[in-house]
GROMACS .gro file of C-alpha atoms in nm:
model
  416
    1MET     CA    1  -0.884  -3.028  -8.629
    2ARG     CA    2  -0.958  -3.100  -8.264
    3PHE     CA    3  -0.751  -3.421  -8.290
    4TYR     CA    4  -0.442  -3.237  -8.419
    5LEU     CA    5  -0.480  -2.967  -8.152
    6THR     CA    6  -0.497  -3.230  -7.878
    7VAL     CA    7  -0.195  -3.415  -8.015
    8GLY     CA    8  -0.003  -3.087  -8.034
    9LEU     CA    9  -0.082  -3.004  -7.672
   10VAL     CA   10   0.028  -3.352  -7.565
   11LEU     CA   11   0.356  -3.320  -7.758
   12LEU     CA   12   0.415  -2.975  -7.603
   13PHE     CA   13   0.353  -3.118  -7.257
   14LEU     CA   14   0.588  -3.410  -7.320
   15SER     CA   15   0.853  -3.174  -7.454
   16ALA     CA   16   0.826  -2.951  -7.149
   17SER     CA   17   0.823  -3.239  -6.904
   18ALA     CA   18   1.133  -3.390  -7.066
   19GLU     CA   19   1.339  -3.094  -6.947
   20ARG     CA   20   1.487  -3.151  -6.602
   21ILE     CA   21   1.661  -2.876  -6.409
   22THR     CA   22   1.884  -2.970  -6.117
   23VAL     CA   23   2.086  -2.747  -5.885
   24ALA     CA   24   2.389  -2.886  -5.701
   25PHE     CA   25   2.474  -2.566  -5.514
   26PRO     CA   26   2.335  -2.407  -5.308
   27ALA     CA   27   2.140  -2.696  -5.159
   28GLU     CA   28   1.783  -2.662  -5.040
   29ARG     CA   29   1.776  -2.461  -4.714
   30GLN     CA   30   2.156  -2.442  -4.709
   31ARG     CA   31   2.296  -2.170  -4.485
   32LEU     CA   32   2.561  -1.952  -4.646
   33PRO     CA   33   2.787  -1.701  -4.470
   34ALA     CA   34   2.725  -1.326  -4.483
   35ILE     CA   35   2.802  -1.260  -4.851
   36SER     CA   36   2.661  -1.030  -5.118
   37GLU     CA   37   2.661  -1.283  -5.405
   38THR     CA   38   2.703  -1.655  -5.461
   39TYR     CA   39   2.760  -1.890  -5.748
   40VAL     CA   40   2.482  -2.126  -5.857
   41ILE     CA   41   2.576  -2.451  -6.032
   42GLY     CA   42   2.348  -2.711  -6.181
   43ALA     CA   43   2.259  -2.899  -6.496
   44VAL     CA   44   1.992  -2.915  -6.766
   45GLU     CA   45   1.941  -3.134  -7.069
   46PRO     CA   46   2.220  -3.057  -7.319
   47GLY     CA   47   2.155  -2.973  -7.683
   48ARG     CA   48   1.829  -2.783  -7.646
   49THR     CA   49   1.780  -2.440  -7.800
   50GLU     CA   50   1.574  -2.271  -7.527
   51MET     CA   51   1.752  -2.001  -7.327
   52LEU     CA   52   1.829  -2.068  -6.961
   53TYR     CA   53   1.746  -1.796  -6.708
   54VAL     CA   54   1.874  -1.792  -6.348
   55ASN     CA   55   1.689  -1.528  -6.147
   56GLY     CA   56   1.614  -1.353  -6.473
   57MET     CA   57   1.977  -1.354  -6.595
   58THR     CA   58   2.061  -1.523  -6.924
   59THR     CA   59   2.292  -1.812  -6.844
   60SER     CA   60   2.519  -2.007  -7.076
   61VAL     CA   61   2.480  -2.384  -7.087
   62HIS     CA   62   2.793  -2.593  -7.136
   63ARG     CA   63   2.784  -2.873  -7.391
   64THR     CA   64   2.743  -3.124  -7.105
   65GLY     CA   65   2.433  -2.937  -6.981
   66ALA     CA   66   2.619  -2.791  -6.682
   67PHE     CA   67   2.585  -2.423  -6.596
   68VAL     CA   68   2.724  -2.168  -6.351
   69GLN     CA   69   2.584  -1.825  -6.267
   70MET     CA   70   2.669  -1.563  -6.007
   71VAL     CA   71   2.360  -1.418  -5.839
   72PRO     CA   72   2.325  -1.133  -5.587
   73VAL     CA   73   2.192  -1.235  -5.246
   74GLN     CA   74   2.078  -1.065  -4.929
   75PRO     CA   75   2.058  -1.164  -4.560
   76GLY     CA   76   1.777  -1.403  -4.476
   77THR     CA   77   1.589  -1.643  -4.702
   78ASN     CA   78   1.669  -1.612  -5.072
   79VAL     CA   79   1.462  -1.761  -5.355
   80LEU     CA   80   1.635  -1.901  -5.661
   81MET     CA   81   1.422  -1.914  -5.977
   82ILE     CA   82   1.547  -2.101  -6.284
   83ARG     CA   83   1.353  -2.126  -6.611
   84ARG     CA   84   1.416  -2.285  -6.946
   85GLY     CA   85   1.134  -2.302  -7.198
   86ALA     CA   86   0.828  -2.435  -7.020
   87ALA     CA   87   1.033  -2.591  -6.737
   88SER     CA   88   1.101  -2.406  -6.413
   89PHE     CA   89   1.279  -2.472  -6.084
   90GLU     CA   90   1.266  -2.302  -5.745
   91ARG     CA   91   1.501  -2.330  -5.448
   92ARG     CA   92   1.534  -2.150  -5.116
   93PHE     CA   93   1.854  -2.096  -4.919
   94VAL     CA   94   1.957  -1.875  -4.628
   95VAL     CA   95   2.230  -1.610  -4.610
   96ALA     CA   96   2.361  -1.509  -4.267
   97GLU     CA   97   2.323  -1.158  -4.133
   98PRO     CA   98   2.647  -0.957  -4.138
   99THR     CA   99   2.798  -0.915  -3.795
  100VAL     CA  100   3.029  -0.646  -3.667
  101VAL     CA  101   3.293  -0.761  -3.420
  102PHE     CA  102   3.433  -0.476  -3.211
  103SER     CA  103   3.653  -0.681  -2.979
  104LEU     CA  104   4.002  -0.772  -3.094
  105PRO     CA  105   4.071  -1.143  -3.148
  106LYS     CA  106   4.215  -1.317  -2.845
  107SER     CA  107   4.585  -1.376  -2.899
  108ALA     CA  108   4.766  -1.688  -2.785
  109PRO     CA  109   4.936  -1.647  -2.445
  110VAL     CA  110   5.312  -1.591  -2.451
  111ILE     CA  111   5.508  -1.810  -2.210
  112GLU     CA  112   5.857  -1.671  -2.145
  113SER     CA  113   5.983  -1.877  -1.850
  114ASP     CA  114   5.925  -2.190  -1.641
  115ASP     CA  115   5.777  -1.988  -1.355
  116SER     CA  116   5.520  -1.807  -1.570
  117PRO     CA  117   5.189  -1.761  -1.383
  118LEU     CA  118   5.017  -1.897  -1.694
  119LEU     CA  119   5.163  -2.242  -1.628
  120SER     CA  120   5.042  -2.506  -1.388
  121LYS     CA  121   5.282  -2.723  -1.189
  122ILE     CA  122   5.555  -2.889  -1.394
  123GLY     CA  123   5.531  -3.267  -1.411
  124ALA     CA  124   5.595  -3.577  -1.618
  125TRP     CA  125   5.368  -3.640  -1.916
  126LYS     CA  126   5.351  -3.889  -2.200
  127THR     CA  127   5.216  -3.874  -2.553
  128THR     CA  128   4.903  -4.077  -2.628
  129GLY     CA  129   4.842  -3.981  -2.990
  130GLN     CA  130   5.004  -4.111  -3.305
  131LEU     CA  131   5.326  -3.968  -3.450
  132PHE     CA  132   5.168  -3.704  -3.672
  133SER     CA  133   4.918  -3.588  -3.410
  134ASN     CA  134   5.200  -3.548  -3.156
  135ARG     CA  135   5.325  -3.238  -3.336
  136VAL     CA  136   5.520  -2.998  -3.112
  137ARG     CA  137   5.477  -2.638  -3.225
  138SER     CA  138   5.680  -2.328  -3.143
  139THR     CA  139   5.370  -2.130  -3.040
  140ILE     CA  140   5.020  -2.216  -2.925
  141ASP     CA  141   4.803  -2.280  -3.232
  142GLY     CA  142   5.109  -2.221  -3.453
  143SER     CA  143   5.145  -2.383  -3.793
  144ASP     CA  144   5.517  -2.458  -3.775
  145SER     CA  145   5.649  -2.788  -3.638
  146LEU     CA  146   5.942  -2.830  -3.401
  147TYR     CA  147   5.923  -3.204  -3.342
  148PHE     CA  148   5.707  -3.512  -3.403
  149LEU     CA  149   5.695  -3.743  -3.101
  150PRO     CA  150   5.620  -4.116  -3.102
  151PRO     CA  151   5.338  -4.261  -2.889
  152GLY     CA  152   5.434  -4.316  -2.525
  153PHE     CA  153   5.715  -4.060  -2.525
  154VAL     CA  154   5.770  -3.921  -2.171
  155PHE     CA  155   5.857  -3.553  -2.139
  156ARG     CA  156   5.873  -3.255  -1.900
  157GLY     CA  157   5.555  -3.046  -1.930
  158ALA     CA  158   5.298  -2.819  -1.770
  159GLU     CA  159   4.943  -2.722  -1.858
  160VAL     CA  160   4.890  -2.373  -1.998
  161LYS     CA  161   4.600  -2.244  -1.791
  162GLU     CA  162   4.264  -2.185  -1.961
  163THR     CA  163   4.384  -2.332  -2.289
  164GLY     CA  164   4.387  -2.678  -2.442
  165TRP     CA  165   4.766  -2.682  -2.462
  166ILE     CA  166   5.064  -2.826  -2.278
  167ALA     CA  167   5.403  -2.654  -2.258
  168ILE     CA  168   5.681  -2.904  -2.327
  169TRP     CA  169   6.059  -2.876  -2.276
  170LEU     CA  170   6.290  -3.051  -2.519
  171GLU     CA  171   6.654  -2.977  -2.596
  172ASP     CA  172   6.637  -2.670  -2.363
  173ARG     CA  173   6.360  -2.526  -2.578
  174MET     CA  174   5.993  -2.476  -2.505
  175GLY     CA  175   5.723  -2.594  -2.741
  176PHE     CA  176   5.353  -2.674  -2.722
  177LEU     CA  177   5.137  -2.984  -2.768
  178PRO     CA  178   4.755  -3.014  -2.781
  179ARG     CA  179   4.624  -3.139  -2.446
  180LYS     CA  180   4.418  -3.409  -2.619
  181VAL     CA  181   4.727  -3.606  -2.730
  182VAL     CA  182   4.900  -3.629  -2.388
  183ALA     CA  183   4.834  -3.767  -2.040
  184PRO     CA  184   4.991  -3.690  -1.698
  185LEU     CA  185   5.198  -3.962  -1.530
  186GLY     CA  186   5.125  -3.855  -1.171
  187GLU     CA  187   5.317  -3.676  -0.900
  188LYS     CA  188   5.544  -3.971  -0.821
  189ALA     CA  189   5.677  -4.002  -1.176
  190LYS     CA  190   6.031  -3.880  -1.241
  191ILE     CA  191   6.029  -3.552  -1.431
  192PRO     CA  192   6.257  -3.557  -1.737
  193PRO     CA  193   6.518  -3.280  -1.773
  194ARG     CA  194   6.473  -2.970  -1.988
  195GLY     CA  195   6.749  -3.085  -2.220
  196LEU     CA  196   6.580  -3.415  -2.312
  197VAL     CA  197   6.661  -3.493  -2.675
  198ALA     CA  198   6.364  -3.541  -2.907
  199PRO     CA  199   6.363  -3.857  -3.120
  200ASP     CA  200   6.447  -3.804  -3.486
  201PRO     CA  201   6.150  -3.924  -3.699
  202THR     CA  202   6.369  -3.919  -4.011
  203ALA     CA  203   6.618  -4.174  -3.872
  204GLY     CA  204   6.652  -4.461  -4.117
  205PHE     CA  205   6.496  -4.268  -4.404
  206PRO     CA  206   6.706  -4.141  -4.696
  207ASP     CA  207   6.790  -3.770  -4.698
  208HIS     CA  208   6.757  -3.743  -5.077
  209PRO     CA  209   6.537  -3.882  -5.357
  210PRO     CA  210   6.606  -4.240  -5.473
  211TYR     CA  211   6.863  -4.126  -5.728
  212GLY     CA  212   6.945  -4.378  -5.996
  213LYS     CA  213   6.723  -4.654  -5.857
  214PRO     CA  214   6.501  -4.853  -6.095
  215PRO     CA  215   6.126  -4.792  -6.051
  216SER     CA  216   6.088  -5.149  -5.922
  217ALA     CA  217   6.294  -5.049  -5.616
  218VAL     CA  218   6.086  -4.737  -5.543
  219ARG     CA  219   5.761  -4.723  -5.344
  220ILE     CA  220   5.503  -4.448  -5.393
  221CYS     CA  221   5.199  -4.382  -5.171
  222VAL     CA  222   4.900  -4.243  -5.365
  223ASP     CA  223   4.625  -4.079  -5.159
  224ALA     CA  224   4.274  -4.020  -5.298
  225GLY     CA  225   4.154  -3.715  -5.106
  226HIS     CA  226   3.831  -3.714  -4.898
  227GLY     CA  227   3.611  -4.028  -4.910
  228GLY     CA  228   3.341  -4.193  -4.701
  229SER     CA  229   3.136  -3.935  -4.510
  230ASP     CA  230   3.352  -3.653  -4.652
  231PRO     CA  231   3.239  -3.591  -5.014
  232GLY     CA  232   3.467  -3.294  -5.076
  233ALA     CA  233   3.361  -3.044  -5.342
  234ILE     CA  234   3.049  -3.085  -5.558
  235SER     CA  235   3.017  -3.046  -5.936
  236PRO     CA  236   2.726  -2.897  -6.140
  237HIS     CA  237   2.582  -3.245  -6.205
  238GLY     CA  238   2.610  -3.327  -5.835
  239TRP     CA  239   2.914  -3.549  -5.874
  240ARG     CA  240   3.138  -3.564  -5.567
  241GLU     CA  241   3.504  -3.480  -5.548
  242LYS     CA  242   3.580  -3.792  -5.346
  243ASP     CA  243   3.475  -4.008  -5.642
  244VAL     CA  244   3.678  -3.827  -5.907
  245ASN     CA  245   3.977  -3.818  -5.670
  246LEU     CA  246   3.960  -4.196  -5.645
  247MET     CA  247   3.932  -4.238  -6.022
  248GLN     CA  248   4.232  -4.011  -6.080
  249ALA     CA  249   4.431  -4.180  -5.800
  250ARG     CA  250   4.363  -4.521  -5.956
  251ALA     CA  251   4.478  -4.391  -6.294
  252ILE     CA  252   4.800  -4.264  -6.132
  253ARG     CA  253   4.849  -4.599  -5.959
  254ASP     CA  254   4.805  -4.787  -6.287
  255ALA     CA  255   5.047  -4.557  -6.470
  256LEU     CA  256   5.309  -4.590  -6.196
  257GLU     CA  257   5.276  -4.968  -6.182
  258LYS     CA  258   5.301  -4.992  -6.561
  259VAL     CA  259   5.647  -4.834  -6.540
  260GLY     CA  260   5.739  -5.070  -6.256
  261PHE     CA  261   5.687  -4.866  -5.938
  262GLN     CA  262   5.548  -5.025  -5.623
  263VAL     CA  263   5.231  -4.839  -5.518
  264VAL     CA  264   5.053  -4.816  -5.182
  265MET     CA  265   4.701  -4.665  -5.180
  266THR     CA  266   4.561  -4.491  -4.870
  267ARG     CA  267   4.215  -4.597  -4.990
  268ASP     CA  268   4.088  -4.797  -5.286
  269GLY     CA  269   3.717  -4.762  -5.208
  270ASP     CA  270   3.470  -4.522  -5.051
  271SER     CA  271   3.633  -4.503  -4.709
  272PHE     CA  272   3.769  -4.207  -4.512
  273PRO     CA  273   4.114  -4.259  -4.361
  274ASP     CA  274   4.176  -3.992  -4.098
  275LEU     CA  275   4.381  -3.700  -4.229
  276LEU     CA  276   4.676  -3.797  -4.010
  277ALA     CA  277   4.635  -4.168  -4.085
  278ARG     CA  278   4.734  -4.096  -4.446
  279PRO     CA  279   5.087  -3.964  -4.380
  280SER     CA  280   5.116  -4.221  -4.101
  281LEU     CA  281   5.062  -4.499  -4.356
  282ALA     CA  282   5.331  -4.351  -4.580
  283TYR     CA  283   5.566  -4.335  -4.281
  284GLU     CA  284   5.494  -4.686  -4.157
  285GLU     CA  285   5.528  -4.833  -4.506
  286ARG     CA  286   5.857  -4.642  -4.546
  287VAL     CA  287   5.764  -4.528  -4.896
  288ASP     CA  288   5.987  -4.302  -5.102
  289ALA     CA  289   5.719  -4.044  -5.186
  290PHE     CA  290   5.358  -3.950  -5.103
  291ILE     CA  291   5.116  -3.792  -5.356
  292SER     CA  292   4.768  -3.676  -5.250
  293VAL     CA  293   4.511  -3.624  -5.529
  294HIS     CA  294   4.244  -3.353  -5.503
  295HIS     CA  295   4.014  -3.137  -5.715
  296ASN     CA  296   3.939  -2.778  -5.623
  297SER     CA  297   3.634  -2.555  -5.581
  298THR     CA  298   3.576  -2.190  -5.495
  299ALA     CA  299   3.424  -2.020  -5.194
  300PRO     CA  300   3.051  -1.940  -5.249
  301GLN     CA  301   3.117  -1.574  -5.324
  302ARG     CA  302   3.390  -1.639  -5.583
  303ASP     CA  303   3.311  -1.692  -5.950
  304PRO     CA  304   3.449  -2.032  -6.061
  305ARG     CA  305   3.485  -1.899  -6.416
  306VAL     CA  306   3.768  -1.664  -6.314
  307ALA     CA  307   3.932  -1.877  -6.044
  308ARG     CA  308   4.037  -2.186  -6.240
  309TYR     CA  309   4.399  -2.303  -6.207
  310THR     CA  310   4.608  -2.611  -6.143
  311ALA     CA  311   4.876  -2.640  -5.872
  312THR     CA  312   5.080  -2.878  -5.661
  313TYR     CA  313   5.146  -2.800  -5.293
  314ALA     CA  314   5.404  -2.912  -5.039
  315SER     CA  315   5.448  -2.826  -4.672
  316LEU     CA  316   5.820  -2.898  -4.637
  317SER     CA  317   6.125  -2.847  -4.854
  318ASN     CA  318   6.170  -3.221  -4.918
  319GLY     CA  319   5.821  -3.232  -5.071
  320LEU     CA  320   5.863  -2.909  -5.267
  321ALA     CA  321   6.127  -3.065  -5.491
  322LEU     CA  322   5.885  -3.347  -5.574
  323ALA     CA  323   5.597  -3.101  -5.626
  324ARG     CA  324   5.802  -2.892  -5.870
  325CYS     CA  325   5.892  -3.193  -6.084
  326ILE     CA  326   5.531  -3.313  -6.098
  327GLN     CA  327   5.373  -2.972  -6.160
  328LYS     CA  328   5.609  -2.903  -6.450
  329HIS     CA  329   5.439  -3.185  -6.643
  330ILE     CA  330   5.088  -3.131  -6.503
  331GLY     CA  331   5.096  -2.770  -6.622
  332GLN     CA  332   5.171  -2.885  -6.976
  333VAL     CA  333   4.887  -3.140  -6.976
  334MET     CA  334   4.634  -2.895  -6.830
  335ALA     CA  335   4.712  -2.605  -7.068
  336PRO     CA  336   4.546  -2.363  -7.131
  337VAL     CA  337   4.431  -2.385  -6.767
  338GLN     CA  338   4.639  -2.141  -6.562
  339ASP     CA  339   4.942  -2.308  -6.405
  340VAL     CA  340   5.032  -2.142  -6.073
  341GLY     CA  341   5.320  -2.383  -6.018
  342ALA     CA  342   5.441  -2.565  -5.707
  343GLN     CA  343   5.391  -2.378  -5.380
  344LEU     CA  344   5.448  -2.420  -5.007
  345LYS     CA  345   5.127  -2.451  -4.805
  346SER     CA  346   5.057  -2.589  -4.458
  347LEU     CA  347   4.861  -2.911  -4.519
  348ALA     CA  348   4.811  -3.192  -4.269
  349VAL     CA  349   4.882  -3.474  -4.515
  350CYS     CA  350   5.206  -3.311  -4.634
  351ARG     CA  351   5.377  -3.241  -4.298
  352ASN     CA  352   5.589  -3.555  -4.318
  353PRO     CA  353   5.954  -3.484  -4.231
  354ALA     CA  354   6.065  -3.832  -4.340
  355VAL     CA  355   5.870  -3.887  -4.666
  356PRO     CA  356   5.867  -3.624  -4.944
  357SER     CA  357   5.498  -3.536  -4.977
  358CYS     CA  358   5.287  -3.319  -5.206
  359LEU     CA  359   4.922  -3.252  -5.284
  360LEU     CA  360   4.797  -3.213  -5.640
  361GLU     CA  361   4.496  -2.988  -5.712
  362VAL     CA  362   4.413  -3.100  -6.065
  363ASP     CA  363   4.121  -2.874  -6.158
  364PHE     CA  364   3.807  -2.696  -6.032
  365ILE     CA  365   3.507  -2.929  -6.046
  366ASN     CA  366   3.248  -2.661  -5.959
  367LEU     CA  367   3.315  -2.519  -6.306
  368PRO     CA  368   3.143  -2.692  -6.603
  369GLU     CA  369   3.469  -2.720  -6.800
  370GLY     CA  370   3.654  -2.847  -6.495
  371GLU     CA  371   3.382  -3.102  -6.422
  372GLU     CA  372   3.392  -3.231  -6.779
  373GLY     CA  373   3.770  -3.266  -6.783
  374SER     CA  374   3.790  -3.428  -6.441
  375TRP     CA  375   3.557  -3.711  -6.543
  376ASP     CA  376   3.724  -3.764  -6.882
  377PRO     CA  377   3.922  -4.092  -6.874
  378ILE     CA  378   4.151  -3.966  -7.152
  379ARG     CA  379   4.252  -3.663  -6.946
  380GLN     CA  380   4.281  -3.874  -6.634
  381LYS     CA  381   4.539  -4.087  -6.814
  382LYS     CA  382   4.727  -3.780  -6.936
  383VAL     CA  383   4.741  -3.643  -6.580
  384ALA     CA  384   4.857  -3.984  -6.454
  385ASP     CA  385   5.132  -4.002  -6.715
  386ALA     CA  386   5.239  -3.649  -6.620
  387VAL     CA  387   5.275  -3.758  -6.257
  388VAL     CA  388   5.493  -4.051  -6.366
  389CYS     CA  389   5.715  -3.819  -6.571
  390GLY     CA  390   5.745  -3.587  -6.271
  391VAL     CA  391   5.844  -3.869  -6.036
  392LEU     CA  392   6.106  -3.994  -6.286
  393ASP     CA  393   6.248  -3.640  -6.314
  394TRP     CA  394   6.261  -3.620  -5.934
  395MET     CA  395   6.463  -3.944  -5.927
  396MET     CA  396   6.724  -3.818  -6.175
  397PRO     CA  397   7.065  -3.776  -6.008
  398PRO     CA  398   7.182  -3.414  -5.998
  399PRO     CA  399   7.453  -3.327  -6.252
  400PRO     CA  400   7.805  -3.379  -6.119
  401VAL     CA  401   7.980  -3.073  -5.988
  402PRO     CA  402   8.278  -2.994  -6.213
  403PRO     CA  403   8.610  -3.004  -6.029
  404SER     CA  404   8.752  -2.668  -5.948
  405GLU     CA  405   9.062  -2.578  -6.146
  406PRO     CA  406   9.381  -2.526  -5.945
  407VAL     CA  407   9.477  -2.167  -5.886
  408GLU     CA  408   9.825  -2.090  -6.007
  409ASP     CA  409  10.055  -1.895  -5.779
  410ALA     CA  410  10.095  -1.538  -5.884
  411PRO     CA  411  10.447  -1.454  -6.007
  412ALA     CA  412  10.669  -1.301  -5.744
  413ALA     CA  413  10.728  -0.931  -5.771
  414ALA     CA  414  11.069  -0.836  -5.905
  415ILE     CA  415  11.314  -0.709  -5.645
  416PRO     CA  416  11.474  -0.386  -5.758
   0.00000   0.00000   0.00000
C-alpha cells in the first residue's frame, strides 16, 4: 500500500512539473504607461484538461497552448498570478502613475517672412544626409513632403532659433529641414537665390506601372520589416515579429521569382537596415515597386481579440494603386479576418516619390490565432501568391478609352 502511495505521489509530481507556464508580455519588471488594464499573453502545454487562471480569471487556451487575457492594473508594482492545475507562475511589472498636464503643448513656430525675428542670419548651406533623410517639409515637424534633396545640394537657408530646424528657400517657397542633415558653408560662400529649382527625384523613373511588360522585365523590392536589434512585436510563445516577417518576405520573394520577376531583398538575414536605407535601396536599384512586410500588435491596453484585421498602407498616391491591388487578394486569403482595405498612412519606408511603395500588415501576432497563422507555411504561401496576383493586376494596362462619337450639327431653324 505504501509503495503504491509513493508511486502515485511521484506520478503527481511529475505530472505537475511537466506543465510549463511562460508569459511573453508583460516582461518581468517591464514599465507600462498609465493605463487601467493590459493584455497578458503567454503559453502553456496544449491538450491538457486543467483550467487556466490568470489573476483568478478563467482563461481560454488556444489549441497551440497560447493564451491572451485582459487584466485590470493600477499604478505602481502589479503582481501577475497564473495557475493551471498544480503549476503556478508569478510575474511583477510596473504601471506608471497618471499625470495631469495643465500647460498647452508647444506649437511649432510660424515663419512668415525672411526677416522674421525667429530666423538667424541667412546663408549658404548644403545637405549632408541621404536622399530620403533630406526631406523638406512645409512646416516644422510636419508630415508632408515638399522636396527630397540629394546629398551635397547647396541651398539658401537660415536656422530657426531654439529649434533643430533650418528654414530653406526653393522655388520662391519656404520649407524646413532637420538641422542634423545639413551643414553651413561659411560666410564667404555664395548664397543661392530664393527661386532655386529643387532637383526632381522622379527624373528617369516611369510615371505609371510597368503596363504590359513581362515579369522578367520587372524588378520588385521586398522588405522584411524590423530585424537585428529591433525585434518588432512579440507573440504569446515569445516568437518575434522580425523572424516571421523574414519568413513571409522570403515566401513572397520565392513566389515572385517563380512567375519570373526579379526580386531585391532589403535583408535576407537577421540584420537591421536603417528605416531610410530601405527606400533608398529601392531608389538606387531603380526597382518598379517596393513591398514592406509586417505583422501587427495592439497597444497594451487594447484587447487583441477585438482588434484583429489585415491591411495594406501607402504614403503616396503612386503606392496606393499598388496597395489596393495587393490588398484585394490579401483580404480574400485572410478571410474571415476583417479586411480594412488599402489606406494612406505616413510611413517612412513608403515616402518614395519615384518608386510605388506599400506596407502590408498581414495579421496580429499578439493574438493566439494570429500567431498560429503567421507561422503556418501553408498560409505564408497563400499570402505570397496573393501578393503576386496583386502585382500582376497592378501591371495590367488600363482599358482603352472609347472614342467620343461626333456630335451632329443641329438642324437650322426654319425661316418664316
